[in-house]
Every structure is written in C-alpha cells, then in structure tokens.
Coordinates of C-alpha atoms in Angstrom, one line a residue:
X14 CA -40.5 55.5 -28.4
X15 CA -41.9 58.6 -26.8
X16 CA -43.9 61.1 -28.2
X17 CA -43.3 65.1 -28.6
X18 CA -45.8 65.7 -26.5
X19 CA -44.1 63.4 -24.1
X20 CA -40.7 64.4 -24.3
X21 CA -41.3 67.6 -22.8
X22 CA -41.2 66.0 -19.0
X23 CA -37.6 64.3 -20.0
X24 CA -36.4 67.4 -21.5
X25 CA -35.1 71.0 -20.4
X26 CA -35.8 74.4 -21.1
X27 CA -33.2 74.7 -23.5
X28 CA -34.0 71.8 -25.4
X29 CA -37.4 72.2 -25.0
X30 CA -36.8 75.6 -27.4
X31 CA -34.2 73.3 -29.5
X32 CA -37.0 70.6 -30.1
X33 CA -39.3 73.1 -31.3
X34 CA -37.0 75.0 -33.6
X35 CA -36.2 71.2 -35.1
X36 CA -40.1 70.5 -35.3
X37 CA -40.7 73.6 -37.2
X38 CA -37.6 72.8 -39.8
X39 CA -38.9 68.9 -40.0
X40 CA -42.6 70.4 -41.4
X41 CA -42.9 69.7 -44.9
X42 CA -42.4 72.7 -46.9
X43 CA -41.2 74.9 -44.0
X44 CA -38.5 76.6 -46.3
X45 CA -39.5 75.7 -49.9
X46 CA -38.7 79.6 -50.7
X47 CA -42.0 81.2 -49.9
X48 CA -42.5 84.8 -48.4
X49 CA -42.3 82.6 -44.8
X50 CA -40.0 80.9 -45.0
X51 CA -36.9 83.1 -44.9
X52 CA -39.1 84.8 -42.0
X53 CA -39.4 81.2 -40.2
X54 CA -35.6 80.6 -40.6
X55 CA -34.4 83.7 -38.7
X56 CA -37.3 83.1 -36.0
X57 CA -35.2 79.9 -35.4
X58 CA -31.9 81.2 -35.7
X59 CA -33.0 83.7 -33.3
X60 CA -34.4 81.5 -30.7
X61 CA -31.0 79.3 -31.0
X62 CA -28.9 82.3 -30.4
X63 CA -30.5 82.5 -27.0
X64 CA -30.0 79.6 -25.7
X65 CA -26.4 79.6 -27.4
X66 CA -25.1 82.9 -26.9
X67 CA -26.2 84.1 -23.9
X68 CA -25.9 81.2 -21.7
X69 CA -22.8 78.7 -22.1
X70 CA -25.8 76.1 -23.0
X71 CA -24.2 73.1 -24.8
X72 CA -26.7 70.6 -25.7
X73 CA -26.5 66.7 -26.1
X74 CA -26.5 64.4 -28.3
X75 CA -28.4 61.9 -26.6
X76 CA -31.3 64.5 -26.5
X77 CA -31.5 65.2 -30.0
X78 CA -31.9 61.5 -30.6
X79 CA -34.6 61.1 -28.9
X80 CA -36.2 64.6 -30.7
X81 CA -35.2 63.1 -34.3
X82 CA -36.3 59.3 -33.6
X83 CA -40.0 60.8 -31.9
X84 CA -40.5 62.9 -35.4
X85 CA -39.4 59.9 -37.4
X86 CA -42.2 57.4 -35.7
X87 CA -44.9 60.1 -36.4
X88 CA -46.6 61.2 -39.3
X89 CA -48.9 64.3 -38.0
X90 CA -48.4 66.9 -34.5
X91 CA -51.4 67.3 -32.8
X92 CA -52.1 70.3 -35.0
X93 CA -51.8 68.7 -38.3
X94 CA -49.0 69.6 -39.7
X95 CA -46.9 66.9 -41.6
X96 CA -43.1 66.3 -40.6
X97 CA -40.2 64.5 -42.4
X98 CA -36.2 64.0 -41.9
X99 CA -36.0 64.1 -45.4
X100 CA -37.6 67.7 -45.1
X101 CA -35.4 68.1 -41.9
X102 CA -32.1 67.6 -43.4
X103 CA -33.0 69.8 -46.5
X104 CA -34.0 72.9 -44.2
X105 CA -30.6 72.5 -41.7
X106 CA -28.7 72.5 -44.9
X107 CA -30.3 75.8 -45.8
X108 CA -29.8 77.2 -42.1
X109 CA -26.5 76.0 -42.1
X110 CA -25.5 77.6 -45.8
X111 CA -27.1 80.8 -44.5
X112 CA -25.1 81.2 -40.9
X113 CA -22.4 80.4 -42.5
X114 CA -22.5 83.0 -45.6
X115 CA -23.8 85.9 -43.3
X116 CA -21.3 87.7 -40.8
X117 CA -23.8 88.8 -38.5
X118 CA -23.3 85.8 -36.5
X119 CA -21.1 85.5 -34.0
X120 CA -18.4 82.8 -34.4
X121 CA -19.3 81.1 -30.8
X122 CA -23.2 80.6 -32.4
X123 CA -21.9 79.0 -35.3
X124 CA -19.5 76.5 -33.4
X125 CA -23.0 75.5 -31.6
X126 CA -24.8 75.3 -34.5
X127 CA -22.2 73.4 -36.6
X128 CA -22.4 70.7 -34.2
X129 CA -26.1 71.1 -33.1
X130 CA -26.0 70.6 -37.6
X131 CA -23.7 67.8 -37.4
X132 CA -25.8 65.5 -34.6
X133 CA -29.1 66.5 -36.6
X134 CA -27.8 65.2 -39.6
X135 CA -25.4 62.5 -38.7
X136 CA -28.8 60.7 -36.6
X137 CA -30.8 61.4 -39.5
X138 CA -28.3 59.6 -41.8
X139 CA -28.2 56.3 -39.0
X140 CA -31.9 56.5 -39.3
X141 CA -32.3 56.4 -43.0
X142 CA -29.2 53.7 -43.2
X143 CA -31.1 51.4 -40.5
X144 CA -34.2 51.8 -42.1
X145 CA -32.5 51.0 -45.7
X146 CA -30.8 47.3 -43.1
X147 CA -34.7 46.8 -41.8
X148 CA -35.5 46.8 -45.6
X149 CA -33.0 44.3 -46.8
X150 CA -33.9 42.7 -43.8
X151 CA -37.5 42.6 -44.5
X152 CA -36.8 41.8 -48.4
X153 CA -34.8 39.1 -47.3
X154 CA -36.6 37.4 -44.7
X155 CA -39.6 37.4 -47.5
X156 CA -37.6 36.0 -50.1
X157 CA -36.2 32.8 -47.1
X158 CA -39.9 32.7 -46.7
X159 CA -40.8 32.2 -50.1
X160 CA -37.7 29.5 -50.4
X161 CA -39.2 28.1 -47.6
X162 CA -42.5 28.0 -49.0
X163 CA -41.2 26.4 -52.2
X164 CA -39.2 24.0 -50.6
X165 CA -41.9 23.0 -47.7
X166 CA -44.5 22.6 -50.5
X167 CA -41.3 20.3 -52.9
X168 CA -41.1 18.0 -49.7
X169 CA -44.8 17.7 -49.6
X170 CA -44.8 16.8 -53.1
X171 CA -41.5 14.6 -53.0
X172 CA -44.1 12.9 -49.5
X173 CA -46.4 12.3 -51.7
X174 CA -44.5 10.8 -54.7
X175 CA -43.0 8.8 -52.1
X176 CA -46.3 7.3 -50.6
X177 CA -47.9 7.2 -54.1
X178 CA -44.6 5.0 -55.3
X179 CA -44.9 2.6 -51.5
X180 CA -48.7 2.2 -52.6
X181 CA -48.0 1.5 -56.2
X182 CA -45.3 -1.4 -54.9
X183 CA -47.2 -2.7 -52.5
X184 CA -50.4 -3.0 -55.7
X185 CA -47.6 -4.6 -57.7
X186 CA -47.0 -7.3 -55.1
X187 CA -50.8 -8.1 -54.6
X188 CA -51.2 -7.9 -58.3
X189 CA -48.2 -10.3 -59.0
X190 CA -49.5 -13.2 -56.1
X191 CA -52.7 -12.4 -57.5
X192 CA -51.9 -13.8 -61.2
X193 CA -49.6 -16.4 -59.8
X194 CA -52.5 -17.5 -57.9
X195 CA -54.5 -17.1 -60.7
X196 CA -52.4 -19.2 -63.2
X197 CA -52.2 -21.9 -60.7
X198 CA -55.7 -22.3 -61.0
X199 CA -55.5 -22.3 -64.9
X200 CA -53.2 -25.1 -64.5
X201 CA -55.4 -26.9 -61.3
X202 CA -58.5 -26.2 -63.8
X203 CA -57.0 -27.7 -67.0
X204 CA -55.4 -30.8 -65.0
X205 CA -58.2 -31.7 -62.8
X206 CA -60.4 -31.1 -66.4
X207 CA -58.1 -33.4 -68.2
X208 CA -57.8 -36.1 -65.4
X209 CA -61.7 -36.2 -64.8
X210 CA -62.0 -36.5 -69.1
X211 CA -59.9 -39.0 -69.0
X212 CA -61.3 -41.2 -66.5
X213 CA -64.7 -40.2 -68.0
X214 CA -63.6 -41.1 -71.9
X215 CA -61.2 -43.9 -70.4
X216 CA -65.1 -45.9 -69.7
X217 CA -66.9 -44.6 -72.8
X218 CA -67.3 -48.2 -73.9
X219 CA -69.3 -48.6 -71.0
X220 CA -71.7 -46.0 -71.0
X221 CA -74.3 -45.2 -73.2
X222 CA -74.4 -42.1 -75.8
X223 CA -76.8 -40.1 -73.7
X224 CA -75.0 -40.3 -70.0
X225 CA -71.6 -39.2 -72.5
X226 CA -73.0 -36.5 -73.9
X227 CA -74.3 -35.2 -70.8
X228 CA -71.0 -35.5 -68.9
X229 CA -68.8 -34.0 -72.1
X230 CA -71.0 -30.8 -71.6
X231 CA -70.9 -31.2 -68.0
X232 CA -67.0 -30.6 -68.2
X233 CA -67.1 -28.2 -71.2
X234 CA -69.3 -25.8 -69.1
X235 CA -67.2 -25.9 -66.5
X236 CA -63.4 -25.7 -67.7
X237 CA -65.1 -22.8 -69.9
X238 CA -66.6 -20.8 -67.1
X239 CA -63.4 -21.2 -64.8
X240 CA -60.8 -20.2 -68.0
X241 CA -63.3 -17.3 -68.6
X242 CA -63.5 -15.5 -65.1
X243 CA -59.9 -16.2 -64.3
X244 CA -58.8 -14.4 -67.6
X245 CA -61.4 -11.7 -67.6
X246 CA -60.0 -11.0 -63.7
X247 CA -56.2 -10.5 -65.0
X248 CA -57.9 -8.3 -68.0
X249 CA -59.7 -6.3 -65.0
X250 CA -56.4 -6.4 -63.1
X251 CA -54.3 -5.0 -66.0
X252 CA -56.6 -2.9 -67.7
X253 CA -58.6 -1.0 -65.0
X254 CA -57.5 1.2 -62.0
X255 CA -58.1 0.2 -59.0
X256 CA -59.7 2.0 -56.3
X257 CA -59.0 2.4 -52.8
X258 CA -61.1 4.7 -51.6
X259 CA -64.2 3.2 -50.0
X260 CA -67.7 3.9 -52.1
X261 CA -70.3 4.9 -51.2
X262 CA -73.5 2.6 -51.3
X263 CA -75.9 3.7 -53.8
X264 CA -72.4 3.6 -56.1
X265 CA -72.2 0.1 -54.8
X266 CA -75.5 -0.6 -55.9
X267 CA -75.0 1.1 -59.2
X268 CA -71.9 -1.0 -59.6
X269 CA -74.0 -4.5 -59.1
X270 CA -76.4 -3.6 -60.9
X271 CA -74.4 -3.2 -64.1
X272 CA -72.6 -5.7 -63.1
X273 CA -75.6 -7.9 -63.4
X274 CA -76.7 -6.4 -66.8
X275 CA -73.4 -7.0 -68.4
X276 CA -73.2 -10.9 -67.2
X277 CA -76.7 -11.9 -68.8
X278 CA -75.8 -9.6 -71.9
X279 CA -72.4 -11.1 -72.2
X280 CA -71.4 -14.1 -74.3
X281 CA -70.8 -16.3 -71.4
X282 CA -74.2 -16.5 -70.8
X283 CA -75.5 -17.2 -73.6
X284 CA -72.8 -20.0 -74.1
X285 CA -74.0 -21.4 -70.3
X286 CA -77.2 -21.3 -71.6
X287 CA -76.9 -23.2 -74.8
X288 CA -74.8 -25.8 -72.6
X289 CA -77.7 -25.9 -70.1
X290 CA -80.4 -26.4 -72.4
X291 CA -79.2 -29.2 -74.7
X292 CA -78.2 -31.0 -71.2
X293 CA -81.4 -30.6 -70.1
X294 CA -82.6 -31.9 -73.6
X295 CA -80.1 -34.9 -73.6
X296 CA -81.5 -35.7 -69.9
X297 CA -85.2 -35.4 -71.0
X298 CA -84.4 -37.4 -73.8
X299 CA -82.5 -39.9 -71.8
X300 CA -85.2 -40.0 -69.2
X301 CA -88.1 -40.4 -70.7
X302 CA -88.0 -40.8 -74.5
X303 CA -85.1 -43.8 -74.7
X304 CA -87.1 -46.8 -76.7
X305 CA -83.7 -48.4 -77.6
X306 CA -82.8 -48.5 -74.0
X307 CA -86.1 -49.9 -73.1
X308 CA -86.1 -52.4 -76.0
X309 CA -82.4 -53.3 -74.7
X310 CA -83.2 -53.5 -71.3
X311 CA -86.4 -55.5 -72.2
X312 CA -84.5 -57.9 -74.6
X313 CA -81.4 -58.2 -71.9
X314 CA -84.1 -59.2 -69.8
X315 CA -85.5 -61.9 -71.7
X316 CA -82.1 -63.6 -73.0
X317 CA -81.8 -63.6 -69.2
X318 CA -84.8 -65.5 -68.6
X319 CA -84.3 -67.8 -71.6
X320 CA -80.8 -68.7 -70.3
X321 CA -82.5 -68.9 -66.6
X322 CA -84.8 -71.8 -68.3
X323 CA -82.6 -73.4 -70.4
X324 CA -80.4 -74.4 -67.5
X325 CA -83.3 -75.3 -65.3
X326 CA -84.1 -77.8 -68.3
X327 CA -80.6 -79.5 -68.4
X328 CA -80.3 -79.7 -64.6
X329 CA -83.5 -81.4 -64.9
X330 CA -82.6 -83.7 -67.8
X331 CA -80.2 -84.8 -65.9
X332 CA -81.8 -85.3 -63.0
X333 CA -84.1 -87.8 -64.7
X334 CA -82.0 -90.1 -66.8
X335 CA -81.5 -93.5 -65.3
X336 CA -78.3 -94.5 -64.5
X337 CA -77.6 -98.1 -65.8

C-alpha cells in the first residue's frame, strides 16, 4: 500500500486538496470541541466548496480508497501527528451534522459532500469489518494451531505407548522362552542328578564309605548350585527391570564388582564352601589316613598268598604220591 507522501504522483489537484482535508479530520482530536476545532472544520468545508462548487469536480471512489487504506496502514505523518478512522468517521459525522443544519450551503455542495460522506464512511466500515474477518481469522487459525499442537503431541504420545507396548511384548516373549528354557534345565538337572545317584547308590555295596561320601557331596554341590542360579535368574527376571540402554563402563565395573561382593557374602558360598572342605577332608582322610583300608588291603593280600601256597602244596602232594 502506498504512502501519503506517495499518493500525491497518482492523484490530482482536486483530490490532492480532498486527501488533505481527510488527513486533517483523521488526526486524533481534530474536533474534540476546542477553540480549533470549529475553526479547522470550516477551513475544510471551505476548501471542499472549491473544488465542489466552482468546478463540476466529482471525485471517485476508487481514490478515496486508496486515501483511507494509506491512513489506516500508518500510525504517524511525517510531522507527527497521530491519525485514526475511528477519529475519521467521528469528525465526517460532525461535518456532515453541521452542513446539513446550516443553510449557508448550497444544496449542489451538500449532494458532493453526502456522497464524498457516504464513500468515507462506507470504506471505513469494510475496513474495520475485514479487519474484525482478519481477527477471527487470526483467532482461529491459532486455536487449529493449538488443536494441532495437541493432537501432534497425542500421536506422539499414542507413538510412544505404541513402541513401549511392541517392546514390552517382545520382553514378554524372551522372558517366557527364557523360563521355559530355564525349567527345562530344572528338569535336565534333577533327572541327570537322579539318574547319576542312582547309578552311584545302585553300587554302594561296592565301594567304600569314603569314595561314597565324596561322590554324595559331589552331586549335592552340584544339583544345589544349578537349582540356585536357575531360580535366583527367574527372581532377577521377575523382580527387576531390565535395562536396555547400553552402560557405561565404570557402571559396568561398579556392577561386577558388587556383583562379586554379594556372591562370597551370600549363602551359596558359604554352603559351597562347607561342601568343599569336608570333601577335601574325606579325600585327605581317604588318602592318607585310611589304616582299615591298609589293614584290609594288607590282610586281602595275605589270604591271597596263603591260598597261593596252599594250592601249590596240594598240586604238589599229588604230584608225589605213587601210583600203585
């Protein structure tokens, strides 16, 4: 949109002088009933009746458009002074009222000036109602925004719930295969334990107190340890959250180190402990401190040498009887 300044090359003489007169109505406060003001009003008047009266001057409407939309995009002249439609329309209804009341005018002047009153006001009116559309327009396009908004961010939640849920599912089935796999081993453990018992206690006639002692602690350790990591893994599983962002390593090593802490402190390791140290007694005892064995072994040894000589004899008995 043009400026005042600017309109004066698109404009003529005679609506050069009607832009000014609408200028000085449009200043704020140019008839608020000071001394001035009714002085200002029949300057304008006056300057209208030339161009109207004495010439057969008709202006347009497409010119006073362009005068009323320049001083609605602009807040200050080069001068200062302030200027308003709202301040426009109120002094054209106070120049209008006071034509019409006072016969000094000629009826030809007020024809022009009902319709120059008419155009002034009816383009103020368009502006203000398409400024009150741009508004709406402006409210509304804020409040689709803000829907928008509300609704972008409700999909980015309802995203996230989704992928949350898919992650959660896909947890369940590794947690489910997990403790199937887990209670197959239970049941591998405790029938491979109870096969190798009972192939073990199946002989115990056979071997001696020591060797069955060592190899009933040898399976109670381990059936024990496997029940014990396998169940403490599904309490890990069940209990704690797992998670699947990747550490860093000094949290790593944090982690292994209590990790180590809580395995000698825990029970298990005292109970593999006790197992391991009266095996290594039984062995030690076994090994090296066994006189019954010895005295066996030594006595076995000696009814095997008696027998050894006592069938020598007879073969030799035999050989030396004569035969008659």
């Amino acid at each position: 949109m043009k400026m005042l300044s600017e309109l004066e090359y698109s404009l003529d003489k005679e609506h050069i002088i009607i832009k000014d007169v609408i200028c000085s109505f449009a200043k704020v406060g140019s008839l608020d009933g000071d001394k001035n003001s009714q002085y200002r009003l029949d300057g304008n008047l006056k300057k209208l009746q030339e161009i109207y009266e004495n010439t057969n001057f008709r202006h347009k409407y497409s010119k006073i458009f362009l005068i009323i939309s320049s001083i609605d995009k602009i807040e200050k002249t080069n001068s200062g002074n302030i200027l308003s439609i709202d301040d426009l329309m109120h002094s054209m209804e106070m120049a209008h009222e006071h034509v019409s009341s006072h016969g000094e005018y000629e009826n030809s002047f007020k024809k022009c000036f009902d319709k120059l009153y008419d155009h002034v006001v009816l383009e103020i009116l368009q502006i203000k109602y398409m400024r009150e559309i741009e508004n709406k327009g402006e409210a509304n396009n804020a409040s689709t925004i803000k829907e928008l908004k509300n609704a972008t961010s409700l999909a980015q939640i309802a995203s996230q719930n989704a992928s949350r849920a898919t992650n959660r599912l896909d947890n369940m089935q590794k947690e489910y295969i997990t403790i199937l796999g887990i209670f197959a081993s239970i049941v591998f453990a405790f029938v491979a334990g109870l096969t190798f018992s009972t192939s073990v206690l199946s002989h115990i006639h056979q071997a001696s107190i020591y060797r069955l002692s060592f190899i009933v602690c040898l399976i109670g350790l381990f059936i024990t340890n496997i029940l014990h990591y396998l169940y403490a893994f599904i309490r890990e599983i069940h209990f704690s959250k797992i998670n699947q962002d990747s550490e860093k390593q000094k949290e790593c090593d944090v982690f292994w180190k209590s990790l180590k802490n809580g395995f000698c402190n825990s029970y298990i390791f005292r109970f593999n402990l006790f197992i391991v140290c009266i095996m290594c007694a039984i062995f030690v005892y076994w090994r090296f401190f066994d006189l019954n064995a010895k005295v066996r072994q030594s006595i076995e040894n000696n009814h095997t040498n008696n027998s050894n000589i006592i069938i020598e004899l007879n073969s030799t008995s035999k050989a030396s009887t004569p035969i008659r």
